[in-house]
Amino acid sequence: MTSAVAEKRPYFGLTGKWLTFWITFACSVDMLMFGYDQAVFSGVIVTDDFLVLHDLVGREKTTLLSTVTAIYDIGCFFGAIAAFTLGERLGRKKSILVGTSIMSIGAILVTSSFSLEQMFVGRVILGLGNGINTATAPIWQTETSPAHLRGKLVMFEMMMNIVGFSLCNWINYGLSFAGGAVAWRFPLGFQFVFIFALFATVPWLPESPRWLLYHGQDAKALEVLACLGGKRLDDASVVTQQEEIRFSVQYEKEHQIRWRDLLQPHPGATKPLRRLVLGAGTQFIQQFEGINIMSYYLPTVLITAVGLSNQLARLLTAVNSVTYLALSCLSIPLIEKWGRRGLMLISTAGQGLAFLIITVLLRYGSPPDGNHKVAESSIVFFFLYYVAFGIGMLGVPWLYPTEINSIAMRTKGAAVATATNWITNFIIVQITPIGIQKLGWKFWIVFTIFNAAFMPVIYLFYPETSNRTLEDIDEYYRNDPALIVTGDKDAVSCKRLSKYMEREQSHFRRIERARNNVSDSKNTILTNFESAHIE
C-alpha cells in the first residue's frame, strides 16, 4: 500500500489532469462522431446523385425519404437498449470498443451503398453502434472526473458534438460544388477518421473506478483513483474516496430492486424509479423541444419554408453551425455556476421564444403566397434557436442521467435515457418532412407549445446536481426527499452544501488519524528494537 503510483506507471505513466485529458479526448471524439452523424444526412438527402441512385426523387417519396433518414435512430435506440446489459457486463471501455466496431461495419455499408436496401441496413447498423457509444461515453466521463470538473467536461464533450456537426455541414457545402457520388459518399466515409481515433486511445485508458468497485475489483479501483488524482495509493483523500464509493455500492446492492419491482415501494431504497424518470425525462424534453427538426432538416426547411436556393441553404446551415459552436462555449463556465436547472430553464425559454417568432414570420412569409422578405427574416430566429439550445439543452440531458442515477442504476438509467432520446428522435425525424408538407407554418405552433409546457416541469421536479459528488446525490435520495423540489435548499442550491463537505472532512481526518497511529506504532517498535540492540 505504500508504493507510489509512479512505480507501476500504468497508462504510459500519465496521472492526474493528463489522464483526465485523454479520457476526455476519447469521449469527445465519440461525441464528435455523434454530431457528425447527426448532420451528415441533411446534406446527403438534398444531393441529386443520391436521390436518383436510390429512387427517392419526387414529393410522393417524402415518406420513404423520412424513413431512410429516421431509421438510423431506430438502430441507435436498440443500441442503447443493448447497453443495458452489455455496459454493465463489459464495462465502459469495452462497450465503447464494441460500439465502435459495429459502427465501422455500418459506415462501410452506407459509404458503398448502391441500393435503398443497402442504405437501410447500413443506417441501422451504424445507429446500433452509436446507440451503445452514446449511452456509455457520458457515464465513463462522469465516473472518472472530479466533482468540480464533471459538468464542465461533459458540456465540453457536447461542444465537440457541435464541432462534428459544424465540420460535416462545411464538408457538405464544399462538396455541393463537386456534385456526383463524391458529394455524398465522401461525407459518409469521412467518419472513419473518428473511428480510428477511438481505436487508438480507448484500449489503454483506465476503466471507471466505480464500475471496478461494483464488480469487486477493489485493488484495481484504488489504483485508478490514485492515478486519476495523481496521488499515492495510501493517500488519505484516495482512501476516503474509495470508502465513500464502496459504501454507496454496498448500500445499493443491499437495497437493489429488480426491474419488475420498480413500481412498488421499498423501505431504504433511494428512489430508483423517480431518478430513472428524471434522467430519461431530460432526453424526452430535449427532443420535443425541436432540436432535430434543425439538425436533420435545416437545409430542407430553408428551401421549402423560407424559399432559399439549395446552395444558399447549405451555406447558411454551415454558417449557423459555427455561431452555434461559438456561443455554446458559454455553457462550459456556466454549468457549475448556474447549475443544471438554471441552464435548462434559460435554454427552454429561449427556444420557445425563437419558435414563437418563427411561427409568426412563416405565417405571413412562407412561399408561394407569402412575403419573401418576411420569411427570410425568420432565418435570424433559426440561428437564435441554436444559441438557446447550445447554452443548456445541448449538454445537460447527456450529463444529468449519469449523475442523478445511483451506481446500481447508472448504466441502466443512462441507457434508458439514451434510448428515450433515440426513439423520440425517430418520431421527430419521421414526422418533420410530412408535417412541414401538410401543415406548413402551423407545424411550428406544436413545438412552441411544447417548449412553454416544459418550463414548469423543469422548475418543479428537477433537483440540482452541480458541485456535488455522485455520493452526495445518493445521500440526498437516502433521506426520502419530496417530489416537488422548489422548497428544498438541498435540491435547488448550485453550491455544495456544508453538511456534505463536513462529512467528507470528518472521514478524511479519521483516515489521517488511523494512518498516523499506524506510523507512530511502527516508530515505537523501531525505537524499542534499536534500544534493545544497543543494550
GROMACS .gro file of N, CA and C in nm, residues 68 80 90 96 102 126 130 222 251 263 265 275 286 301 313 345 356 365 374 392 429 433 436 439 464 467 478:
model
   81
   68VAL      N    1  -3.587   0.654  -4.438
   68VAL     CA    2  -3.445   0.618  -4.453
   68VAL      C    3  -3.357   0.711  -4.370
   80ALA      N    4  -2.883   0.154  -2.761
   80ALA     CA    5  -2.894   0.199  -2.622
   80ALA      C    6  -2.956   0.091  -2.534
   90LEU      N    7  -1.957  -0.571  -1.956
   90LEU     CA    8  -1.825  -0.550  -2.017
   90LEU      C    9  -1.748  -0.433  -1.955
   96ILE      N   10  -1.758   0.071  -2.541
   96ILE     CA   11  -1.728   0.169  -2.646
   96ILE      C   12  -1.654   0.103  -2.763
  102ILE      N   13  -1.899  -0.198  -3.437
  102ILE     CA   14  -2.027  -0.209  -3.510
  102ILE      C   15  -2.044  -0.090  -3.604
  126LEU      N   16  -2.512   0.126  -3.832
  126LEU     CA   17  -2.439   0.246  -3.786
  126LEU      C   18  -2.504   0.300  -3.659
  130ASN      N   19  -2.368   0.346  -3.260
  130ASN     CA   20  -2.372   0.479  -3.200
  130ASN      C   21  -2.458   0.481  -3.074
  222LEU      N   22  -0.864   0.114  -0.667
  222LEU     CA   23  -0.779   0.203  -0.588
  222LEU      C   24  -0.666   0.260  -0.674
  251TYR      N   25  -2.454  -0.014  -0.020
  251TYR     CA   26  -2.591   0.026   0.013
  251TYR      C   27  -2.685  -0.007  -0.104
  263LEU      N   28  -4.204  -0.028  -0.956
  263LEU     CA   29  -4.325   0.047  -0.925
  263LEU      C   30  -4.373   0.026  -0.781
  265PRO      N   31  -4.324   0.028  -0.362
  265PRO     CA   32  -4.241   0.096  -0.262
  265PRO      C   33  -4.150  -0.001  -0.189
  275ARG      N   34  -3.560   0.864  -1.006
  275ARG     CA   35  -3.434   0.907  -1.063
  275ARG      C   36  -3.423   0.864  -1.209
  286GLN      N   37  -3.562   1.733  -2.437
  286GLN     CA   38  -3.472   1.784  -2.541
  286GLN      C   39  -3.529   1.760  -2.680
  301VAL      N   40  -3.576   2.281  -4.460
  301VAL     CA   41  -3.666   2.384  -4.407
  301VAL      C   42  -3.639   2.518  -4.476
  313ALA      N   43  -2.903   2.763  -4.890
  313ALA     CA   44  -2.949   2.691  -4.770
  313ALA      C   45  -2.835   2.612  -4.706
  345LEU      N   46  -3.371   2.581  -1.780
  345LEU     CA   47  -3.480   2.678  -1.783
  345LEU      C   48  -3.452   2.792  -1.882
  356LEU      N   49  -4.175   3.079  -3.133
  356LEU     CA   50  -4.294   3.166  -3.140
  356LEU      C   51  -4.278   3.269  -3.252
  365GLY      N   52  -4.499   3.482  -4.429
  365GLY     CA   53  -4.393   3.489  -4.529
  365GLY      C   54  -4.368   3.366  -4.611
  374VAL      N   55  -4.031   3.873  -4.536
  374VAL     CA   56  -4.074   3.833  -4.402
  374VAL      C   57  -4.024   3.692  -4.371
  392GLY      N   58  -2.784   2.527  -2.292
  392GLY     CA   59  -2.827   2.434  -2.188
  392GLY      C   60  -2.874   2.298  -2.234
  429VAL      N   61  -3.784   1.303  -3.643
  429VAL     CA   62  -3.724   1.297  -3.776
  429VAL      C   63  -3.823   1.239  -3.877
  433PRO      N   64  -4.066   1.613  -4.219
  433PRO     CA   65  -4.095   1.647  -4.359
  433PRO      C   66  -4.244   1.639  -4.392
  436ILE      N   67  -4.421   1.948  -4.224
  436ILE     CA   68  -4.398   2.073  -4.297
  436ILE      C   69  -4.477   2.074  -4.427
  439LEU      N   70  -4.877   2.070  -4.300
  439LEU     CA   71  -4.926   2.177  -4.212
  439LEU      C   72  -4.868   2.314  -4.244
  464GLU      N   73  -3.112   1.998  -0.833
  464GLU     CA   74  -2.982   2.039  -0.883
  464GLU      C   75  -2.878   1.931  -0.851
  467ASN      N   76  -2.187   2.073  -0.856
  467ASN     CA   77  -2.094   2.086  -0.743
  467ASN      C   78  -2.119   1.982  -0.633
  478ARG      N   79  -3.129   0.905  -0.012
  478ARG     CA   80  -3.149   0.816   0.103
  478ARG      C   81  -3.235   0.881   0.210
   0.00000   0.00000   0.00000
